[in-house]
mmCIF file with all atom_site columns, C-alpha atoms and ligand atoms in Angstrom:
data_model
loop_
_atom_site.group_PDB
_atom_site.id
_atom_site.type_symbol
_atom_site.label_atom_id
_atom_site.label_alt_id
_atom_site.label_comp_id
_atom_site.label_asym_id
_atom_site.label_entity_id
_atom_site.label_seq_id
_atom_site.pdbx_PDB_ins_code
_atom_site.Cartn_x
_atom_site.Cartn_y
_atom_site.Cartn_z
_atom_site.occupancy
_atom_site.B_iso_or_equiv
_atom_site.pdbx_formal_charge
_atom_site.auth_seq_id
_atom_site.auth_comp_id
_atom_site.auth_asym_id
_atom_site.auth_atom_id
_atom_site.pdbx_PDB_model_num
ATOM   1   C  CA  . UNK A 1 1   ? 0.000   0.000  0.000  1.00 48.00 ? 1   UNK A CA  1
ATOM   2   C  CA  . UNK A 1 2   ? 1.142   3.396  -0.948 1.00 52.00 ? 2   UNK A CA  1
ATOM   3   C  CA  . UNK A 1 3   ? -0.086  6.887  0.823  1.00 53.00 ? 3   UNK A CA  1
ATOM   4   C  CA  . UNK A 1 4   ? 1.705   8.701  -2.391 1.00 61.00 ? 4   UNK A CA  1
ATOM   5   C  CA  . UNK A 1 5   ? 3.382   12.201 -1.611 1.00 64.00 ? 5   UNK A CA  1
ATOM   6   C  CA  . UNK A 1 6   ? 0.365   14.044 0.408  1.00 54.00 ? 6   UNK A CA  1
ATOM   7   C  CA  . UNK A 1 7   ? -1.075  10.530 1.845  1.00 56.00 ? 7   UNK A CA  1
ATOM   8   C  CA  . UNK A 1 8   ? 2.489   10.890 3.247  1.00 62.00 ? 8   UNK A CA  1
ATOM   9   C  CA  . UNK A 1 9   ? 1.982   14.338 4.284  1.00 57.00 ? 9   UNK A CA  1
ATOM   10  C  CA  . UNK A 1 10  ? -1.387  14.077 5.836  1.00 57.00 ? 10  UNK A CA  1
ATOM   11  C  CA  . UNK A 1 11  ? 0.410   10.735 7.824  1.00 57.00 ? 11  UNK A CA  1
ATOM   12  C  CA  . UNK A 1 12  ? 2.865   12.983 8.839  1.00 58.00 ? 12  UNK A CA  1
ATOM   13  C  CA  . UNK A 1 13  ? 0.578   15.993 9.950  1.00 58.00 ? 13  UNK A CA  1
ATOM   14  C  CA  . UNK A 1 14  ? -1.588  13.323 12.023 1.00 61.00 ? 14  UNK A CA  1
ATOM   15  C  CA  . UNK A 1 15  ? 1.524   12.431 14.109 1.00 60.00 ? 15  UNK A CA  1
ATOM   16  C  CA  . UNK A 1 16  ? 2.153   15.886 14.930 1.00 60.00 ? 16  UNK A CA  1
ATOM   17  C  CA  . UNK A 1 17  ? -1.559  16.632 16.366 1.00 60.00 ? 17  UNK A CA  1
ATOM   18  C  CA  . UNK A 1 18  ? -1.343  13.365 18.198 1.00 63.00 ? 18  UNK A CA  1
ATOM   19  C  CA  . UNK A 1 19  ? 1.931   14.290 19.761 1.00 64.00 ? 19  UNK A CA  1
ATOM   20  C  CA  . UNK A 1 20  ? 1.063   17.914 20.415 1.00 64.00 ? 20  UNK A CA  1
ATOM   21  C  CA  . UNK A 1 21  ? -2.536  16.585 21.994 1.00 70.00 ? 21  UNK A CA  1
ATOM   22  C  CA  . UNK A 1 22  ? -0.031  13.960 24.184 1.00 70.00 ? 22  UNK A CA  1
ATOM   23  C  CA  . UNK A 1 23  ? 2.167   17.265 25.420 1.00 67.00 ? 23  UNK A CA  1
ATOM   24  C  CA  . UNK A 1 24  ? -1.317  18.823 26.284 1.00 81.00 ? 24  UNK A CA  1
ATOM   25  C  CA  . UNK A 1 25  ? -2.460  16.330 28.390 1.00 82.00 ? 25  UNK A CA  1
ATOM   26  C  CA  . UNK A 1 26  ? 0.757   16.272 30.178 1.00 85.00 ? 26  UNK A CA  1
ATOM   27  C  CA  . UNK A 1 27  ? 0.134   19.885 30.553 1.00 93.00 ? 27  UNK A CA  1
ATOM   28  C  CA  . UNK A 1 28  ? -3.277  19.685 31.995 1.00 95.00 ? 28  UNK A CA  1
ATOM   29  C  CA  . UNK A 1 29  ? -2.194  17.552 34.644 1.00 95.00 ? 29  UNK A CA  1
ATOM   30  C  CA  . UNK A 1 30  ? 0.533   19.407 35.841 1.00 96.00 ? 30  UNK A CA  1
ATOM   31  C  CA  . UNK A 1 31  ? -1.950  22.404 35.677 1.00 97.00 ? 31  UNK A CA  1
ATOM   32  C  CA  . UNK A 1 32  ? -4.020  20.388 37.921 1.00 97.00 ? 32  UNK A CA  1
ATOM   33  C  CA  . UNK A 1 33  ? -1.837  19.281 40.536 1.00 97.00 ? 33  UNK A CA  1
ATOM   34  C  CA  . UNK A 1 34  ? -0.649  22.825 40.977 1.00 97.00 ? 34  UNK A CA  1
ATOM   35  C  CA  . UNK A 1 35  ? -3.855  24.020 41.669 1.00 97.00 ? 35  UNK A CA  1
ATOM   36  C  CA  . UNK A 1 36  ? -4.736  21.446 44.238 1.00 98.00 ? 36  UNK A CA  1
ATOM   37  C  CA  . UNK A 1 37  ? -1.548  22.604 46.032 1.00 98.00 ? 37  UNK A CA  1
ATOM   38  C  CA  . UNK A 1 38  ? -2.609  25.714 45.938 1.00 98.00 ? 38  UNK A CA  1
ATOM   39  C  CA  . UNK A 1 39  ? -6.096  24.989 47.134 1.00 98.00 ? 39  UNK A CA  1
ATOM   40  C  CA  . UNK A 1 40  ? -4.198  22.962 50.045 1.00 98.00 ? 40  UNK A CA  1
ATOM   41  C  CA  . UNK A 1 41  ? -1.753  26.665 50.461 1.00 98.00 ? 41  UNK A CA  1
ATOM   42  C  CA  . UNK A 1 42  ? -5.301  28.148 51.444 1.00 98.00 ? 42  UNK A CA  1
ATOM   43  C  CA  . UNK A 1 43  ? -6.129  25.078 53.538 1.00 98.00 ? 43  UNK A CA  1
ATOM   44  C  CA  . UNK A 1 44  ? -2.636  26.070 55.679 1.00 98.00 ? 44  UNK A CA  1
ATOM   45  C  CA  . UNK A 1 45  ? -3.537  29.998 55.445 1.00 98.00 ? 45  UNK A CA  1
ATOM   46  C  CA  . UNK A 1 46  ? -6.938  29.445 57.090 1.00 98.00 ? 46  UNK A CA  1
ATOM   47  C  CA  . UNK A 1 47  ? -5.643  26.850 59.677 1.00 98.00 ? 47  UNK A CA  1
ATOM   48  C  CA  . UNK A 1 48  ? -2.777  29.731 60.842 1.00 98.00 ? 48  UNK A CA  1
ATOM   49  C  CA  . UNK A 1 49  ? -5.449  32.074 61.255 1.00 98.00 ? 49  UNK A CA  1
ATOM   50  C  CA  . UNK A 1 50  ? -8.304  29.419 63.251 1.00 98.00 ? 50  UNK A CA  1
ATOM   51  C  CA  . UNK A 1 51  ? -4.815  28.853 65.360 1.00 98.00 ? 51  UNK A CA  1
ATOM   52  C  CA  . UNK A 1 52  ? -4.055  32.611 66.095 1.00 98.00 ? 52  UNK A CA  1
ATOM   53  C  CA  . UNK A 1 53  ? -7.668  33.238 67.031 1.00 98.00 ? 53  UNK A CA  1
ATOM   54  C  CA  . UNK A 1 54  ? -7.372  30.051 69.708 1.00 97.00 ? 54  UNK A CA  1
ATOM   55  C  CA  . UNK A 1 55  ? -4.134  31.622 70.697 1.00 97.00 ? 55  UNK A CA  1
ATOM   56  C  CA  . UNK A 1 56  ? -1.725  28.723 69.199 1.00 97.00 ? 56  UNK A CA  1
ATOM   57  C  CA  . UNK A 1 57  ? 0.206   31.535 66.498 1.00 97.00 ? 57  UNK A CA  1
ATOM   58  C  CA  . UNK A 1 58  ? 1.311   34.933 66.242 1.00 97.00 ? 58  UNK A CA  1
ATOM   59  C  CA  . UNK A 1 59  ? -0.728  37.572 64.846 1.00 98.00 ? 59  UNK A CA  1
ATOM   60  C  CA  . UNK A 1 60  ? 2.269   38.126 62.374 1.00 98.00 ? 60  UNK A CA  1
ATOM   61  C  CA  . UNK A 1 61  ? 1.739   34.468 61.317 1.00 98.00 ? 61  UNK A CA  1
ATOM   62  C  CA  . UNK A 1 62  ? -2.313  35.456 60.670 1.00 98.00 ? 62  UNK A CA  1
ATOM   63  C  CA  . UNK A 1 63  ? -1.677  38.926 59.003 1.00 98.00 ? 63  UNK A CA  1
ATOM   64  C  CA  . UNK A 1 64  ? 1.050   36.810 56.451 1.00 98.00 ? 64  UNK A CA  1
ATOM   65  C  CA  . UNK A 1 65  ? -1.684  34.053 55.918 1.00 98.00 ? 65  UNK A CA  1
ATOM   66  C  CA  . UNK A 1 66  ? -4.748  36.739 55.677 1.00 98.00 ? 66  UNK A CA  1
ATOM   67  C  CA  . UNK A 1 67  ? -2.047  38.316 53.017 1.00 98.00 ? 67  UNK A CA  1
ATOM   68  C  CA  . UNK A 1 68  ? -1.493  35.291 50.936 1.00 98.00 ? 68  UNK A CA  1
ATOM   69  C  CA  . UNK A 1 69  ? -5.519  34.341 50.661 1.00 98.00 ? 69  UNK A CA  1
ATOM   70  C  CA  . UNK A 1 70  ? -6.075  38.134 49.420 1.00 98.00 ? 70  UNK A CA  1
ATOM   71  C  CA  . UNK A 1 71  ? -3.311  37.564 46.310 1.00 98.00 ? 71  UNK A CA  1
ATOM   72  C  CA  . UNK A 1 72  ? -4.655  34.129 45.998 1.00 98.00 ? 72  UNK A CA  1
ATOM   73  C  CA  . UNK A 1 73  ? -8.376  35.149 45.355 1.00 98.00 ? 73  UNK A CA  1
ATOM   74  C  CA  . UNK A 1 74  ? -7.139  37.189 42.681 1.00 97.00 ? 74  UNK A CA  1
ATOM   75  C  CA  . UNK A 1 75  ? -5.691  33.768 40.442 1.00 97.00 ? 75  UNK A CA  1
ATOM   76  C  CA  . UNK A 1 76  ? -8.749  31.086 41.352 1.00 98.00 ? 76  UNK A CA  1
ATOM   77  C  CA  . UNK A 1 77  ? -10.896 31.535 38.301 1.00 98.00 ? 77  UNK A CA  1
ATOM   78  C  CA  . UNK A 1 78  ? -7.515  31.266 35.612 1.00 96.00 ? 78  UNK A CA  1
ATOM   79  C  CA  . UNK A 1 79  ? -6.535  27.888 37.588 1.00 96.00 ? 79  UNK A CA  1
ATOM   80  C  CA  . UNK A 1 80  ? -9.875  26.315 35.358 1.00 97.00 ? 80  UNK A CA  1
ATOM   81  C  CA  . UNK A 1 81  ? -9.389  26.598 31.939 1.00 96.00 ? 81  UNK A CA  1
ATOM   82  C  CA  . UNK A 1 82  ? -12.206 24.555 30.210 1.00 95.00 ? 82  UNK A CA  1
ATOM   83  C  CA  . UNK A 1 83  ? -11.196 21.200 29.083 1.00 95.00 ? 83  UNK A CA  1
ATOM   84  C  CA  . UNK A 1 84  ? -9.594  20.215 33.226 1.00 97.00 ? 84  UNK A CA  1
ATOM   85  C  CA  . UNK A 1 85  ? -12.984 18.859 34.675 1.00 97.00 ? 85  UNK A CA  1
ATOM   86  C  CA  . UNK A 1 86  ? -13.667 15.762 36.443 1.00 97.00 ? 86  UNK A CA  1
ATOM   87  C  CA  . UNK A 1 87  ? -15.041 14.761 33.858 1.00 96.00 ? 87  UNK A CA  1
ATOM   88  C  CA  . UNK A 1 88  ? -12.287 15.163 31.173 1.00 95.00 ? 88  UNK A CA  1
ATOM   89  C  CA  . UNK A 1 89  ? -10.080 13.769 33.545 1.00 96.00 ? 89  UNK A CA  1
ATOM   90  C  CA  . UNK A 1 90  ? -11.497 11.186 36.194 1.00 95.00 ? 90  UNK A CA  1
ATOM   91  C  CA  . UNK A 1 91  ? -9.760  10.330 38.754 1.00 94.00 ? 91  UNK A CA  1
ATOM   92  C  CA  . UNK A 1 92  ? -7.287  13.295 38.627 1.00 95.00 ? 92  UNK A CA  1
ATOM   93  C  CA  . UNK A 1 93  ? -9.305  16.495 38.433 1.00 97.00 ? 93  UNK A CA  1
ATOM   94  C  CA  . UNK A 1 94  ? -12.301 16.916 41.181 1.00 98.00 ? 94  UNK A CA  1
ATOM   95  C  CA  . UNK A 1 95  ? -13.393 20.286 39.492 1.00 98.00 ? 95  UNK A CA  1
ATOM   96  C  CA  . UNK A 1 96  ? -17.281 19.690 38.423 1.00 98.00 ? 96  UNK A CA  1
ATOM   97  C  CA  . UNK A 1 97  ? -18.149 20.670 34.839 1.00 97.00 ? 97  UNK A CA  1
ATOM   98  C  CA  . UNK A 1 98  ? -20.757 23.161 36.377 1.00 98.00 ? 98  UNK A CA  1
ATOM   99  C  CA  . UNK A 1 99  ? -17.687 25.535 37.000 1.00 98.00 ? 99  UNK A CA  1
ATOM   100 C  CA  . UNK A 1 100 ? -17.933 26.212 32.763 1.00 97.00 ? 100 UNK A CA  1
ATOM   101 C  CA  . UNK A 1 101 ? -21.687 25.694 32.584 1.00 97.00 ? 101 UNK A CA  1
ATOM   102 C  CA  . UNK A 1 102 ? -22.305 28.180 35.291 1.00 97.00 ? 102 UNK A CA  1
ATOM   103 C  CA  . UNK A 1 103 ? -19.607 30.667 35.359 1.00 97.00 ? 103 UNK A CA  1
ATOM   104 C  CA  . UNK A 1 104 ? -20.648 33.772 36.355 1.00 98.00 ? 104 UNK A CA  1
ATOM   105 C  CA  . UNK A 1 105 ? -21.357 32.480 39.630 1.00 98.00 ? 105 UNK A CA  1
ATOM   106 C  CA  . UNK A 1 106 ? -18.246 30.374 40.175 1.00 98.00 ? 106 UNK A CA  1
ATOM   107 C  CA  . UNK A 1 107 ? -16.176 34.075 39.314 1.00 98.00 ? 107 UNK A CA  1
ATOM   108 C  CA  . UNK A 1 108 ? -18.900 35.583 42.392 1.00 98.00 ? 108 UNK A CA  1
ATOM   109 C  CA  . UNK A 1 109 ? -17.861 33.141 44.734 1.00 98.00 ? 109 UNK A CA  1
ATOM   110 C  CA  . UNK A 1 110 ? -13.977 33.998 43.597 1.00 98.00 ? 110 UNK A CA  1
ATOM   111 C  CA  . UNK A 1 111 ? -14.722 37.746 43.828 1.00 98.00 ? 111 UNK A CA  1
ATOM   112 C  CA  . UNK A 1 112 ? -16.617 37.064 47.683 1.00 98.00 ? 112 UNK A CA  1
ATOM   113 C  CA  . UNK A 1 113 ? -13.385 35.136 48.800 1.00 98.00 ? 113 UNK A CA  1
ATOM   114 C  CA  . UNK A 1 114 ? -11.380 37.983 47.712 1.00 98.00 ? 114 UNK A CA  1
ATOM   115 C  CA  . UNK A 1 115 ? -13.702 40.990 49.993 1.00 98.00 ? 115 UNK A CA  1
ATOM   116 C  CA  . UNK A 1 116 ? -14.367 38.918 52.674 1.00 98.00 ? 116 UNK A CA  1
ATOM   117 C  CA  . UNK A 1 117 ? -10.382 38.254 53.200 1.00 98.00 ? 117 UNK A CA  1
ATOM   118 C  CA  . UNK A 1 118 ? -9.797  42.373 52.666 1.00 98.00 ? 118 UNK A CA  1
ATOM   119 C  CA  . UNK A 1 119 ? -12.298 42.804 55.188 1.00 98.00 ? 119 UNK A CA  1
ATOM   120 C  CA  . UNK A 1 120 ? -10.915 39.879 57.497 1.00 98.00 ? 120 UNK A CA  1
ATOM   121 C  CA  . UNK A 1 121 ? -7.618  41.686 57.276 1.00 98.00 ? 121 UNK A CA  1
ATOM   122 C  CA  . UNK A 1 122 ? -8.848  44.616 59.388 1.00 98.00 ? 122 UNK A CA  1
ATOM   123 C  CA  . UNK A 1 123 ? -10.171 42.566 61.823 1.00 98.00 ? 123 UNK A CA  1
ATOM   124 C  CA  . UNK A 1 124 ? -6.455  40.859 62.104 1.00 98.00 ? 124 UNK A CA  1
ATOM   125 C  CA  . UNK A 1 125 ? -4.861  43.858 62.703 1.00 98.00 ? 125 UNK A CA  1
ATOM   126 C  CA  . UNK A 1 126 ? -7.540  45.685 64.990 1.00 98.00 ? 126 UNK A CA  1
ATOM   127 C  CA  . UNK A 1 127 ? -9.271  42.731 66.914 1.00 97.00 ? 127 UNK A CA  1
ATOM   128 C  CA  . UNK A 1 128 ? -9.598  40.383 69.319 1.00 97.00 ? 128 UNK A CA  1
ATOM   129 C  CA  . UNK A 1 129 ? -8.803  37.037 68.648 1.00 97.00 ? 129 UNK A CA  1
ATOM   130 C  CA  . UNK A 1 130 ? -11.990 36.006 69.238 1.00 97.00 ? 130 UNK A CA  1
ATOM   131 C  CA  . UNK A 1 131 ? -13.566 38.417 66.401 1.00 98.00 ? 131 UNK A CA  1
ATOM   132 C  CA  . UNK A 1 132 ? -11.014 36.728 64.093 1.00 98.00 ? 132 UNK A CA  1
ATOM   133 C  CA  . UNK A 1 133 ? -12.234 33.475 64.640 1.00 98.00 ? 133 UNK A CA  1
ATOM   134 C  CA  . UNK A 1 134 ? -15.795 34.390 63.700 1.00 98.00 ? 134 UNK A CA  1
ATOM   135 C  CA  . UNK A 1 135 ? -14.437 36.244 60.763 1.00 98.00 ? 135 UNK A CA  1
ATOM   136 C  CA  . UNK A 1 136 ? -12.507 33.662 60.115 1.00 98.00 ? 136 UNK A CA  1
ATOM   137 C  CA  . UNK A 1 137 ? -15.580 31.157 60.076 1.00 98.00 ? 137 UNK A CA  1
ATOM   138 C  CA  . UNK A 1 138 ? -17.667 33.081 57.728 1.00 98.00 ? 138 UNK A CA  1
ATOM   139 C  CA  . UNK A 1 139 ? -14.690 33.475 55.578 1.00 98.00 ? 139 UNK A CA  1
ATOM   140 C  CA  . UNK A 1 140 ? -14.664 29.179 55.513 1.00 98.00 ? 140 UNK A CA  1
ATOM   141 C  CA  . UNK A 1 141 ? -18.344 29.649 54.651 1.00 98.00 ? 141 UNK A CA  1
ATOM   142 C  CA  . UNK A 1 142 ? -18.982 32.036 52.163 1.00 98.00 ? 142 UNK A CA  1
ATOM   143 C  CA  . UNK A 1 143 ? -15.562 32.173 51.044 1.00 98.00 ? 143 UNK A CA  1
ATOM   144 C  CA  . UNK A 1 144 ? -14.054 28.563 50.280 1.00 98.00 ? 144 UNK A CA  1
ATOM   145 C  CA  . UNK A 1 145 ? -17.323 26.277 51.174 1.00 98.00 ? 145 UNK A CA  1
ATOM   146 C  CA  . UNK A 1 146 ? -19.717 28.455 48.749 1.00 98.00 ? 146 UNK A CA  1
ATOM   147 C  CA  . UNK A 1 147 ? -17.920 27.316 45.820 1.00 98.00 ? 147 UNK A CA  1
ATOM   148 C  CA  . UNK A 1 148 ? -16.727 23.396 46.991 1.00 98.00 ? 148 UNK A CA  1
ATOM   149 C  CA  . UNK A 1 149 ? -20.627 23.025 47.398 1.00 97.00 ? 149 UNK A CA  1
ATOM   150 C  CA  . UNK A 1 150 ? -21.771 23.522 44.139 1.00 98.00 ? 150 UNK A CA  1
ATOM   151 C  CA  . UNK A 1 151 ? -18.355 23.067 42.269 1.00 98.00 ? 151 UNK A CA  1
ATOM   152 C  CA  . UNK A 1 152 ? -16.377 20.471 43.556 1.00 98.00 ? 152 UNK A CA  1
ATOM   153 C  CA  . UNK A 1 153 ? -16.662 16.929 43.686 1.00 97.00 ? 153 UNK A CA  1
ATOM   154 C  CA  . UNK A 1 154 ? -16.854 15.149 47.126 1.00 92.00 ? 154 UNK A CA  1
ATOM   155 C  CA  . UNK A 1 155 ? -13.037 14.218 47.948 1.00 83.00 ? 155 UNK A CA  1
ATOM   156 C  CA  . UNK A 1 156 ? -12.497 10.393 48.213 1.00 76.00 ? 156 UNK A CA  1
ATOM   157 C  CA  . UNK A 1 157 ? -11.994 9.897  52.243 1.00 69.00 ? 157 UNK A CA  1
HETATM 158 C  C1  . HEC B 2 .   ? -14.365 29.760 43.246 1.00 81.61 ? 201 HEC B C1  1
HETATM 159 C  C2  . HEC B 2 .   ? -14.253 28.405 43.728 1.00 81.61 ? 201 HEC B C2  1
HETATM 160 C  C3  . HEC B 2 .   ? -13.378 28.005 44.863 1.00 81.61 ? 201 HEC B C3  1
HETATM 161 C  C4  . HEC B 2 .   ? -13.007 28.762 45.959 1.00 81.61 ? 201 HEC B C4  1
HETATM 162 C  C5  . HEC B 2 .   ? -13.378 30.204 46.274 1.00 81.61 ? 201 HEC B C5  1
HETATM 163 C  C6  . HEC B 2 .   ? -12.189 27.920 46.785 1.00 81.61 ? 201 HEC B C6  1
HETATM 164 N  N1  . HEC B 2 .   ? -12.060 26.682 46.224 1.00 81.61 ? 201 HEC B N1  1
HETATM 165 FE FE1 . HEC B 2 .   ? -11.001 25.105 46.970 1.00 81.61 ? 201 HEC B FE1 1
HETATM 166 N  N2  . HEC B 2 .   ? -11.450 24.000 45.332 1.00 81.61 ? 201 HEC B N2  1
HETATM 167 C  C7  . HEC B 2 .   ? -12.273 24.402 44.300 1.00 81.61 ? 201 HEC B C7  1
HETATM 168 C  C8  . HEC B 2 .   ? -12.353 23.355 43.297 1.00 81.61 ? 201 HEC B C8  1
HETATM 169 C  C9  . HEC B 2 .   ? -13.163 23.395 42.024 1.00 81.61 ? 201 HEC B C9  1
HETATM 170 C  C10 . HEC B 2 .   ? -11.526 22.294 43.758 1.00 81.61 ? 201 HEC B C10 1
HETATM 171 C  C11 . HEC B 2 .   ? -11.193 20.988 43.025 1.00 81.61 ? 201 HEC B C11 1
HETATM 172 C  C12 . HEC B 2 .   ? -9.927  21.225 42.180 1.00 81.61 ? 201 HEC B C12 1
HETATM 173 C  C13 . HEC B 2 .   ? -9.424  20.051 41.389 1.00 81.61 ? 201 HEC B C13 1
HETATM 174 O  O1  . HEC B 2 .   ? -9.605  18.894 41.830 1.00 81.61 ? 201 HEC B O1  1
HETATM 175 O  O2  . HEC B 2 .   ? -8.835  20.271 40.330 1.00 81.61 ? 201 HEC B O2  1
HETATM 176 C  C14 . HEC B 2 .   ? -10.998 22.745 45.053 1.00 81.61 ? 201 HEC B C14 1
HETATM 177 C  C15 . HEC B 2 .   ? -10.194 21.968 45.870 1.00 81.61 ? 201 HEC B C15 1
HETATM 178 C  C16 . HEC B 2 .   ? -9.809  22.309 47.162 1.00 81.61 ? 201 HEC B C16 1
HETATM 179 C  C17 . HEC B 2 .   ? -9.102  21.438 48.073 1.00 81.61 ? 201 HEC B C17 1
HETATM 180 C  C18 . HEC B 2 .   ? -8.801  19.966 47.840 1.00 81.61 ? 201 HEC B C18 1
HETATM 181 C  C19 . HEC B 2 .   ? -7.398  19.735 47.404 1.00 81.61 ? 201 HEC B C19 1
HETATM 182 C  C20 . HEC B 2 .   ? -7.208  18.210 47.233 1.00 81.61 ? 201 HEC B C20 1
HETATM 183 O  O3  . HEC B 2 .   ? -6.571  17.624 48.118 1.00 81.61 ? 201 HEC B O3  1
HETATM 184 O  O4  . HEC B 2 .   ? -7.717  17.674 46.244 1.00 81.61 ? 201 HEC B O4  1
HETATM 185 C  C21 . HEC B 2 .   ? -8.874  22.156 49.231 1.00 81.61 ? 201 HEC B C21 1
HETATM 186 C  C22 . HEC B 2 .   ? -8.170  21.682 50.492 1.00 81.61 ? 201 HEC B C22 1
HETATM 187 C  C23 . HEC B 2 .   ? -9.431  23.473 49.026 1.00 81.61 ? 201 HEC B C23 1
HETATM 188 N  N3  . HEC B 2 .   ? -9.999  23.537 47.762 1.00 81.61 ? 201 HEC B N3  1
HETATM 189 C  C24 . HEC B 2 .   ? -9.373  24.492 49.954 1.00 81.61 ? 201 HEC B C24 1
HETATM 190 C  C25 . HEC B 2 .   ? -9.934  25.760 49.770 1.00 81.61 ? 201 HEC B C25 1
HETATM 191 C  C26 . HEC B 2 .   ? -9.946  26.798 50.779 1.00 81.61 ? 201 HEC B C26 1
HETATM 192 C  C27 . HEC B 2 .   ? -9.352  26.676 52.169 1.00 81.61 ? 201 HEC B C27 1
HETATM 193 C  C28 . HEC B 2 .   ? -10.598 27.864 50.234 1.00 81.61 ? 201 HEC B C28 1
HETATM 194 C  C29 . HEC B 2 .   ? -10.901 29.198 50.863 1.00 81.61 ? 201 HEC B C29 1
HETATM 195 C  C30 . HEC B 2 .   ? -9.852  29.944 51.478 1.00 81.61 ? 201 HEC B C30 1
HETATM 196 C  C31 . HEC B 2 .   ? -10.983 27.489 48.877 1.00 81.61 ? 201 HEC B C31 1
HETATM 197 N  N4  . HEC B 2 .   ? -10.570 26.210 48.637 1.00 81.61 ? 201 HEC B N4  1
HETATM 198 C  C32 . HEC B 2 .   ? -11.646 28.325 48.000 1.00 81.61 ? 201 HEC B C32 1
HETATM 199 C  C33 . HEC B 2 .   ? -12.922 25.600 44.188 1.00 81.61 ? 201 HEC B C33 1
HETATM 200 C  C34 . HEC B 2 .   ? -12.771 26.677 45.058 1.00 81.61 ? 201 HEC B C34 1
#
């Protein structure tokens, strides 16, 4: 069997979109990984500032974590390009397809993080402990829980 000279070229094109759509994949995973260890950064942020406001860590250690969720909220909603949801990639990715289906909201939720924590900040560095803790609650609530609700799978465990 003979491809003759563009049957060879067309062969030769295929290989090229089937290696480039191999490197993507490879990309996409790597993209997700780093955003579940940035999800689990937040996860340390908030538990530094629950531990400040039950007087286990500095209030330098909560105004650096209250710091870090602020420039965090800012990069959520360009950690989920379309194409990385559980259901492109089971088993890796627990990001529900409702995040591209139902965007606006998902970017609210993003935004909400983002005021709350500005707000949350104040608190830090004119409170009590104890009025950090409930700020720090509702932060967990409408903040980071909002969007796991509707968004995120339920994690295995
Ligand atoms: C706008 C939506 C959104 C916000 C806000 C958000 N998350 Fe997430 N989070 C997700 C999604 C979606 C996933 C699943 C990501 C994946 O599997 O690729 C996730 C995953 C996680 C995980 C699981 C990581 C793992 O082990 O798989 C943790 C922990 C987490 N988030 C913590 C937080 C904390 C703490 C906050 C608040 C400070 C927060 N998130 C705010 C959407 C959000």
């Amino acid at each position: 069997m003979t491809f003759g000279k563009w049957g060879k070229v067309a062969v030769a094109a295929l290989g090229v979109a089937a290696l480039s759509s191999a490197v993507f994949a490879q990309d996409k995973e790597a993209l997700v990984k780093n955003r579940i260890d940035f999800m689990k950064g937040q996860a340390a942020d908030n538990k530094a500032i629950g531990d400040y406001a039950k007087g286990m860590a500095t209030k330098e250690a909560a105004t650096k974590a209250i710091n870090d969720l602020i420039d965090r909220s800012g990069k959520i909603v360009a950690m989920f390009p379309a194409g990385t949801s559980s259901t492109d990639m089971p088993g890796k990715s627990n990001a529900k397809a409702a995040i591209w289906t139902d965007h606006a909201k998902f970017v609210e939720i993003a935004k909400t993080l983002h005021d709350t924590a500005v707000a949350e900040a104040d608190v830090i560095k004119t409170g009590t402990p104890e009025a950090v803790g409930a700020a720090q609650a509702n932060l967990g609530k409408v903040g980071c829980g909002a969007c796991h609700g509707p968004y995120r799978e339920k994690l295995p465990g």
